[in-house]
Structure formats: C-alpha cells, structure tokens
Amino acid sequence: MRNSILSLLVIGVLSACTAPGEDAKEKEMPPGLDMTMMGEDVDPKEDFYRFANGNWLDKTEIPADEGRWGGFPELREKNDKIMLDIMDRSAQNPDFGDGTDERKAIDFFAVGMDSTLAERVGTKPLSKWMDQINALSSKEDLQNLLAEMHRTGYGPFHGVASFANLMDSEINSLYVVAGGLGLPNRDYYTKEDAKSKEIREKYVAHVGRMMSLAGVEGDAYAMANDVMEIENRLALASLTPIEARNIPALYNPMPVDGLQELSPTIQWKSYLEGVGVDLGKVDTLIVTQPKFMKEVTATFNEVDMEKIKNYLAWNVVNQAANFLNNEMVQANFDFYGKTIRGTEQMRPRSERVLSTTNGVIGEAIGKVYVAETFPPEAKASAEEMVGNLMKAFDKRIRNLEWMSEETKEQALKKLNNLTVKIGYPDKWRDYSTLEVKKSGESYSYYENMENAWRWQFEENIKEIGEPVDKQRWGMNPQTVNAYFNPLNNEIVFPAAILQPPFYNYTADAAVNYGGMGAVIGHEISHGFDDQGSRFDFQGNMVNWWTEDDKKRFEERSEKLVAQYDAYKALDSVYVQGKLTLGENIGDLGGLNAAYDGLQIHLAENGNPGLIDGFTPEQRLFISWATIWRTKYRDETLRTQVLTDPHSPGMFRAIGPLTNMETFYQAFDVKEGDELWRPEEERVIIW
C-alpha cells in the first residue's frame, strides 16, 4: 500500500463433505477461496506461494499491455470497466450540465478520447515553450522562465510545493524539492552493471528521437547528450532511494535568505513571487536536499546556456508526450513502457485517458462511482473489521516484551488517536475554478492537461501558511489502493479496494481477514514502521521513544532487512531490504494483527469450522498469499526492485509467514521443512 509520508518526495485438498443424512444438495457456503487457483499436490510447508496460487501461476498470462499481472491490476481492470461505463452513461445525464464538476470530468475525458483532434493538433502546442526557451539570453531570463514552467506544472531542476510541516502538522509549509530527472531515480544514472549501461544508452537515443519528433531545432543526438550531462550532474547530487527514506534528513528549515546563500544563482524572492508564493506567509521554507540545490547553482554557473536550453526543451517534450499525437505517445511508450517496464503494447486509449481523468478531476466522477458501487452494508462491515484490527493492535502493543511501559503508553496514544477513513470523503473537492475546454480555436487534450497542471499547482501553493485540511483525501474513491498519512495520523481505504479479492462483505470472515483485514493491519502498522514511528499522535515529527526501546526496534528492523536482502528476484537482482523496510514491517505487523482480529471476530460470532477442508486460520493465510500472487516481466520486476519501496508479490506472500508461530501451528510446519525459520532468526516487531 502507499505510504504517503511525503507525497512529493504505493492443490490436492479435498473439499468439506456433507455429513451423513444431510441433503445431497451442496451446502450453501459464504464466498471464500477459489480452490481452482491453488497448486495441485503442493506441500504448503515447502512452497506456500505455489500451494495457494499454483494453478493461477501456471494458467495466467500477463496481458500484452501490462508489465505485471495479479490481484491489484485485475481489480484495476475490472474497476476501469465500471468507470468507463459510468463515464458513458454520465455523458447522457441531464443532471450533469455545463459548469458542474461532473460535466468537466466528462468533457476532459471526451477531449482526451478524440484521437482525430490529437493528430490535427500534433506537436504545435509545444512551440510556445520552444520560442521562450530559444529566446533565453541571461540567468535572469532563465529564472523567469523556470518560474513560469514550474507554475505550469513542469519540473526542470527543482520544484516547490506546499504540504504539512513535519514539525507542526496543523500548518502547511513551503518545500523546495529536488527534481528534473528523466530516468526513474539516481541509481539508473550511477549503477555500472551491463543492464544499467544499456538503459542509459537507450535513454539517450530516446531523448534524441523524441526531440526530433517534436520538431526541436538542432542536432537531436547532440541535444540528447547535453540532457544526459545535466541529468547526470543532478543525479549525482541527489539522495539515493534508501537515503531518501531518512525523513529527518529531508527537514532542513531556513529563511528565504538562507536558501539564497545556499543557492545564490537564483534570486529566490523574485522566483517565489513568480510562482505565486505570498512571501508574507513564508517566514521559513524547508529544503529537502540542500546538496542538490547547491548543484543547481553549480550547473547554472558551469554549464553552457545552449545545453541548459536543450535540457529545458526535453523537460517540456517528455512531460507533454503522452498528451500529443500518436507518434509521440508511441515513441514515449517504446522507451518507458517497453525498455523500462518490458510491456509489449500500450493499454487501450480509453484506459489511459480514464487514468488521466481520474488524476485530474477524479472526485467529481468518484461521487457517481460511490453511489453505484459502494453500499452502506459494505462500509459498515469494513468499519467493524477496522474496530477488531484496532483492538488486536492495542493488545499486541500491550503484550510486547521488548518495549518499556513508557514507550507503550505513547504508542497506544498514537493508536487511539488514529483517524480512519473508509470509502469516500465527507467533503468533495471543488473544481469550479478548473478550466476544461471542449471547443474553440485552441483546445486539445494537451491544453486541458496543461490547464490542469497549472490549476493543481495554484491550488496547492495558495495553501502555504494555511491550516491543513484534514478532511481532504489523497486518493479518489475509485482508486484500488490504500494509504497511511503520518502527518494526519490517518489510514484511508478508498471504496475501490473494498472489493474481491481483498474484500467481500458477504464472504467468509477468515478470507476477508486474510485479505482486507491484513491490508487494514498493514496501514495501521505504517504508523509504527521505521518512518511512521518518527511521528507522534498529532502527526508531528517528535520522538516518543526511549533510547533503549528505539535501539531494540532498530535491531529487530535490521533482522527484517537481512531477511529480505536474501530474496532473489532475478539473476544478480535482490530485494533491497532497507528500501522496502517500511512496507515489510507493515506486512508483518498487518498480518499478525489480522490473525488476532479474526480471533476476536470468531469469539464474537462463532467459529464456522472447516470450509473447503481448511480451518479459519489456514484460510486466512491462504487468502493472504492469494492477494499477492503476481506474474512479472523481467524488466518490470527489475524496475520494481530498483525503485519501489514494496517488495515483489511473491516475497510479500511468504516473508511475514516465516516469522509467525501462528502460521507454523496452522500448517504444522516443523524444523526441516523448507519454510521453517529458526526461532532466533524470526522477527517480531508489532
């Protein structure tokens, strides 16, 4: 699940038989495990992942337009079909007239779907930026253009944004953040293995191809090398993905004059006014990567202006490409889709435009989605499950042997002040000031997208110095995901994830607790992982640990790092235990809490006993393994290991189990079995 600390900065088993004397008709059971997807004749003690998913793994093929396939993309595809139907019917709804937020979403989608319009417009909208870039003649001109680009949503060199202050989560502060890289992260520029070198070579060729297709004047290959030169400088000055997880290191408050001293080439007061910042509200701003900002100054001083122009032009082309004509979209996919993710073909235009519409104006159509797909019974059932998970986590904290009573008191205070949001927001977002064009001389998918970028930036930047709106959601109701926000001390579960395979309010409780229950527990656990544990019950980055307890927590975390470091994803590609630590703590704590939550449910509602030949505890663990079943293309798997704080699905499925005595008891796992982990190597944190 998403961990949004900084949004800038997610068999051969017999079924249960009817008893003698019962009617021969099959006894009606609540929805549960899909037995046909399990592995035939696979011993759960030896290979639990195949035991739970063997037939699915053998029969499933990754769609040509996907880099991986499993529970999340399956549900996303199902959800996309629902949303496309909603968009189609909403377009005919007279209640959604001009000016309504729903109509804006409908119009945005319709313009995006007009491929004929996209071909007619081509790359002509980029000319306004190319003219300004070509006209640059001084550092003052560069500063002014950077302000305009950033205000319009482009991100060369660095960026600015507003969100809650890490030390005072009630107030929004101004952050200056690193940016401007075309490859996924720093590691892609610095690793010296053959695959990384190959990707860099292909990236330079891609930049040249795109600049040529966009009609940028000059030697495309030479321009591409200029881009790589500048991006290399920025990458070397950036934090590694693992370093960026050290949240306190990102908190570097200083006055504007302090930033002026740190990065003197830019006249920061003028720049900030240029992007729309009210300097009267900025006593202090926060620089997330001071070393990076020093490099920005060095680049401005040491790199020829013509090279900087080429870098700026690339930034525009790269960000705009997916909203232009098919030639640009296809060329962009050839690198980022095929080379980086290994995907064979693009997703249908309707799904791509829908995804963009959701990102721009998602809550407008999310209101319709919720009304049609999320019954009150589903929310009530989910709330009951959350209650049991909270009770389970409370009990687990109280029973921790390694934590002092002093720290337990603070942990419980944080838990008891956790806000839970389920389904959809109580207050919907207002899109009245967003302009969406659907006719006229100059309208296009790209122009609407650029309007949206500018609108999003302006809406964000005007919040500097204002109270944090804690009613706002960071995801739309139709998003298949969930998240923990440490600055609000909240867990959030959009309506879309409260569906099979994660959740079915009419299903067997054990299957639900192994799916959605563990997801809920995972998000609760994020409040106590290596990052979330730095924040107190109010969402402030305040230490609430004793020194000895923090040391014991870190020792246990290091054991989990070592466990995941040993998981081999591909030849010479291993999971990064430090990068994935927060999510792995979330999985371990979440599944433990889900197990205990199920016991609370069974005590209150009765134990149904065997279903499909499995106990409730066995069904819970099988359900957990099924939600993480995933097939990957090699390129996608490699990219995930290098960039994603989530471990690949096959390791999420089995990693927590090998640390849990309850799993060993459920499947009678003993020393000598493949999944046995010696007791001294097992990790118990929460």
XYZ file of C-alpha atoms in Angstrom, residues 187-473:
287
model
C 20.503 4.549 -9.314
C 19.723 4.458 -13.031
C 22.490 7.009 -13.613
C 25.109 5.537 -11.295
C 24.949 1.729 -11.470
C 27.678 0.186 -13.607
C 26.187 -3.228 -14.406
C 25.606 -4.082 -18.071
C 21.823 -3.634 -17.898
C 22.072 -0.168 -16.362
C 24.566 0.935 -19.017
C 22.271 -0.423 -21.726
C 19.309 1.516 -20.330
C 21.321 4.745 -20.257
C 22.354 4.272 -23.888
C 18.746 3.644 -24.883
C 17.644 6.669 -22.881
C 19.980 8.986 -24.780
C 18.699 7.544 -28.062
C 15.144 8.012 -26.838
C 15.743 11.659 -25.928
C 17.154 12.312 -29.389
C 14.250 10.567 -31.092
C 11.647 12.498 -29.103
C 13.337 15.859 -29.653
C 13.369 15.162 -33.382
C 9.706 14.100 -33.474
C 8.762 17.212 -31.508
C 10.454 19.394 -34.097
C 13.031 20.878 -31.727
C 15.629 22.617 -33.873
C 19.211 21.325 -33.767
C 21.241 18.123 -33.761
C 18.949 15.735 -31.861
C 21.743 13.373 -30.777
C 23.922 16.253 -29.548
C 20.937 17.672 -27.638
C 20.325 14.264 -26.050
C 23.912 14.140 -24.798
C 23.510 17.641 -23.338
C 20.425 16.431 -21.487
C 22.292 13.413 -20.137
C 25.195 15.582 -19.000
C 22.924 17.804 -16.917
C 20.792 14.977 -15.568
C 23.942 13.111 -14.528
C 25.052 16.115 -12.505
C 21.663 16.362 -10.809
C 21.501 12.613 -10.180
C 24.925 12.501 -8.516
C 23.815 15.283 -6.178
C 20.537 13.522 -5.332
C 19.849 11.225 -2.416
C 19.689 7.526 -3.179
C 16.250 5.911 -2.811
C 17.356 4.448 0.521
C 18.805 7.748 1.763
C 15.547 9.497 0.843
C 13.721 7.281 3.354
C 15.531 9.074 6.193
C 12.771 11.626 6.776
C 14.606 13.847 9.311
C 17.364 14.362 6.735
C 14.744 15.909 4.424
C 13.744 18.507 7.009
C 16.063 21.480 6.527
C 14.166 24.642 7.507
C 15.664 28.009 6.665
C 14.566 31.554 5.848
C 14.435 32.626 2.211
C 17.751 34.422 2.757
C 19.223 31.104 3.899
C 18.194 29.487 0.619
C 19.653 32.498 -1.197
C 23.001 31.814 0.467
C 22.775 28.080 -0.238
C 21.870 28.510 -3.914
C 22.817 32.082 -4.889
C 22.393 31.977 -8.662
C 18.607 32.200 -8.405
C 17.091 35.342 -6.925
C 14.758 33.397 -4.697
C 12.382 36.122 -3.580
C 11.749 37.092 -7.175
C 11.406 33.459 -8.221
C 8.952 32.626 -5.428
C 6.816 35.645 -6.261
C 6.953 34.473 -9.872
C 5.399 31.102 -8.992
C 2.699 32.804 -6.936
C 4.026 32.458 -3.401
C 2.851 35.109 -0.930
C 6.145 35.910 0.772
C 4.241 37.476 3.656
C 3.266 33.942 4.655
C 6.761 32.487 4.433
C 8.916 33.010 7.496
C 10.628 29.693 6.865
C 10.793 27.282 3.977
C 12.037 23.681 4.006
C 14.738 22.443 1.646
C 14.593 18.664 1.282
C 18.009 18.222 -0.379
C 20.495 21.064 0.251
C 23.298 19.312 -1.654
C 21.056 19.105 -4.698
C 20.262 22.828 -4.570
C 23.977 23.616 -4.439
C 24.396 21.553 -7.593
C 21.624 23.518 -9.303
C 23.653 26.666 -8.713
C 26.833 24.972 -9.952
C 25.048 23.792 -13.094
C 23.751 27.274 -13.849
C 27.269 28.693 -13.427
C 29.285 25.985 -15.194
C 27.104 24.618 -17.983
C 26.719 26.421 -21.295
C 23.339 28.114 -21.757
C 22.696 26.241 -25.007
C 22.925 22.942 -23.135
C 20.546 24.236 -20.474
C 18.126 25.225 -23.221
C 18.219 21.686 -24.585
C 17.557 20.304 -21.114
C 14.559 22.618 -20.669
C 13.200 21.666 -24.084
C 13.472 17.992 -23.183
C 11.616 18.572 -19.926
C 8.688 20.014 -21.868
C 8.720 17.304 -24.529
C 8.998 14.490 -22.007
C 6.137 15.671 -19.830
C 3.847 16.581 -22.731
C 4.426 13.493 -24.876
C 1.555 11.332 -23.625
C -0.984 14.060 -24.435
C 0.039 14.726 -28.031
C -0.357 12.854 -31.321
C 0.009 9.072 -31.606
C 3.562 9.211 -32.963
C 4.727 10.976 -29.801
C 2.697 8.741 -27.496
C 4.018 5.583 -29.172
C 7.634 6.753 -29.102
C 7.311 7.616 -25.424
C 5.869 4.170 -24.722
C 8.674 2.479 -26.658
C 11.135 3.603 -24.006
C 9.210 3.939 -20.739
C 6.817 1.088 -21.494
C 8.973 -1.403 -23.374
C 12.511 -0.684 -22.185
C 11.817 0.245 -18.568
C 8.801 -1.977 -17.855
C 9.009 -4.631 -20.587
C 5.411 -4.076 -21.650
C 4.642 -5.275 -25.184
C 1.891 -2.839 -26.113
C 0.067 0.198 -24.804
C -3.118 -0.049 -22.810
C -6.222 1.000 -24.775
C -6.640 4.722 -25.197
C -9.829 4.675 -23.120
C -7.996 3.243 -20.097
C -5.115 5.693 -20.447
C -7.387 8.718 -20.744
C -9.527 7.461 -17.874
C -6.448 7.187 -15.680
C -5.505 10.764 -16.500
C -9.048 11.992 -15.893
C -9.058 10.308 -12.505
C -5.795 12.025 -11.686
C -7.047 15.467 -12.696
C -10.690 15.587 -11.621
C -11.280 12.223 -10.010
C -13.536 13.149 -7.120
C -16.082 14.681 -9.488
C -16.856 11.336 -11.075
C -15.986 9.486 -7.865
C -19.282 10.713 -6.430
C -21.138 8.756 -9.114
C -18.902 5.720 -8.612
C -19.618 5.569 -4.890
C -23.370 5.931 -5.346
C -23.416 2.980 -7.743
C -20.863 0.573 -6.281
C -20.434 1.055 -2.541
C -23.473 0.037 -0.472
C -23.801 1.134 3.173
C -23.518 -2.515 4.230
C -20.011 -2.719 2.805
C -18.882 0.343 4.733
C -20.470 -0.884 7.973
C -18.824 -4.290 7.638
C -15.447 -2.706 6.900
C -15.805 -0.437 9.927
C -16.471 -3.483 12.121
C -13.327 -5.118 10.767
C -11.286 -1.981 11.441
C -12.574 -1.991 15.013
C -11.361 -5.542 15.558
C -7.984 -4.771 13.988
C -7.596 -1.772 16.298
C -8.407 -3.964 19.315
C -5.901 -6.538 18.113
C -3.173 -3.942 17.649
C -3.900 -2.464 21.065
C -3.485 -5.891 22.667
C -0.317 -6.614 20.710
C 1.291 -3.363 21.854
C 0.382 -4.051 25.489
C 1.894 -7.548 25.284
C 5.216 -6.561 23.666
C 8.076 -7.982 25.694
C 10.761 -5.819 24.158
C 9.134 -2.409 24.779
C 9.039 -0.431 28.024
C 5.783 0.737 29.592
C 6.801 4.350 28.963
C 7.031 3.868 25.207
C 3.957 1.604 25.126
C 1.926 4.432 26.620
C 2.911 6.731 23.756
C 2.329 4.031 21.126
C -1.165 3.401 22.475
C -1.840 7.127 22.491
C -0.923 7.261 18.825
C -3.074 4.223 18.035
C -6.079 5.600 19.907
C -5.833 8.916 18.052
C -5.662 7.277 14.623
C -8.243 8.606 12.158
C -9.884 6.021 9.893
C -11.407 6.996 6.546
C -13.396 4.406 4.608
C -14.961 4.570 1.152
C -15.160 8.234 0.230
C -14.631 11.737 1.648
C -17.268 13.542 3.656
C -16.438 16.719 1.738
C -15.936 16.507 -2.026
C -13.330 18.593 -3.787
C -14.434 21.764 -5.583
C -13.308 22.034 -9.227
C -15.180 25.250 -10.026
C -12.008 27.187 -10.928
C -10.596 24.464 -13.201
C -10.984 25.344 -16.877
C -11.742 22.480 -19.262
C -12.085 23.437 -22.934
C -14.160 21.348 -25.321
C -14.450 23.690 -28.300
C -12.953 26.788 -29.875
C -9.894 27.582 -31.946
C -7.270 26.392 -29.471
C -8.325 23.400 -27.461
C -6.757 19.986 -27.171
C -6.041 17.181 -24.764
C -2.626 18.708 -24.131
C -4.024 22.196 -23.476
C -6.560 20.802 -20.998
C -3.798 18.853 -19.302
C -1.647 21.946 -19.022
C -4.592 23.889 -17.585
C -4.973 21.111 -15.017
C -1.290 21.222 -14.070
C -1.451 24.967 -13.583
C -4.682 24.681 -11.583
C -3.253 21.957 -9.344
C -0.110 23.982 -8.701
C -2.014 27.164 -7.886
C -4.457 25.327 -5.617
C -1.519 23.808 -3.774
C 0.683 26.876 -3.475
C -2.072 29.112 -2.070
C -2.278 26.795 0.948
C 1.123 27.939 2.258
C 0.676 29.200 5.802
C -2.914 27.962 5.931
C -4.294 25.247 8.249
C -4.072 21.717 6.873
C -7.416 20.465 5.548
C -7.578 17.089 7.275
C -10.855 16.215 5.593
C -9.145 16.023 2.204
C -8.304 12.644 0.729
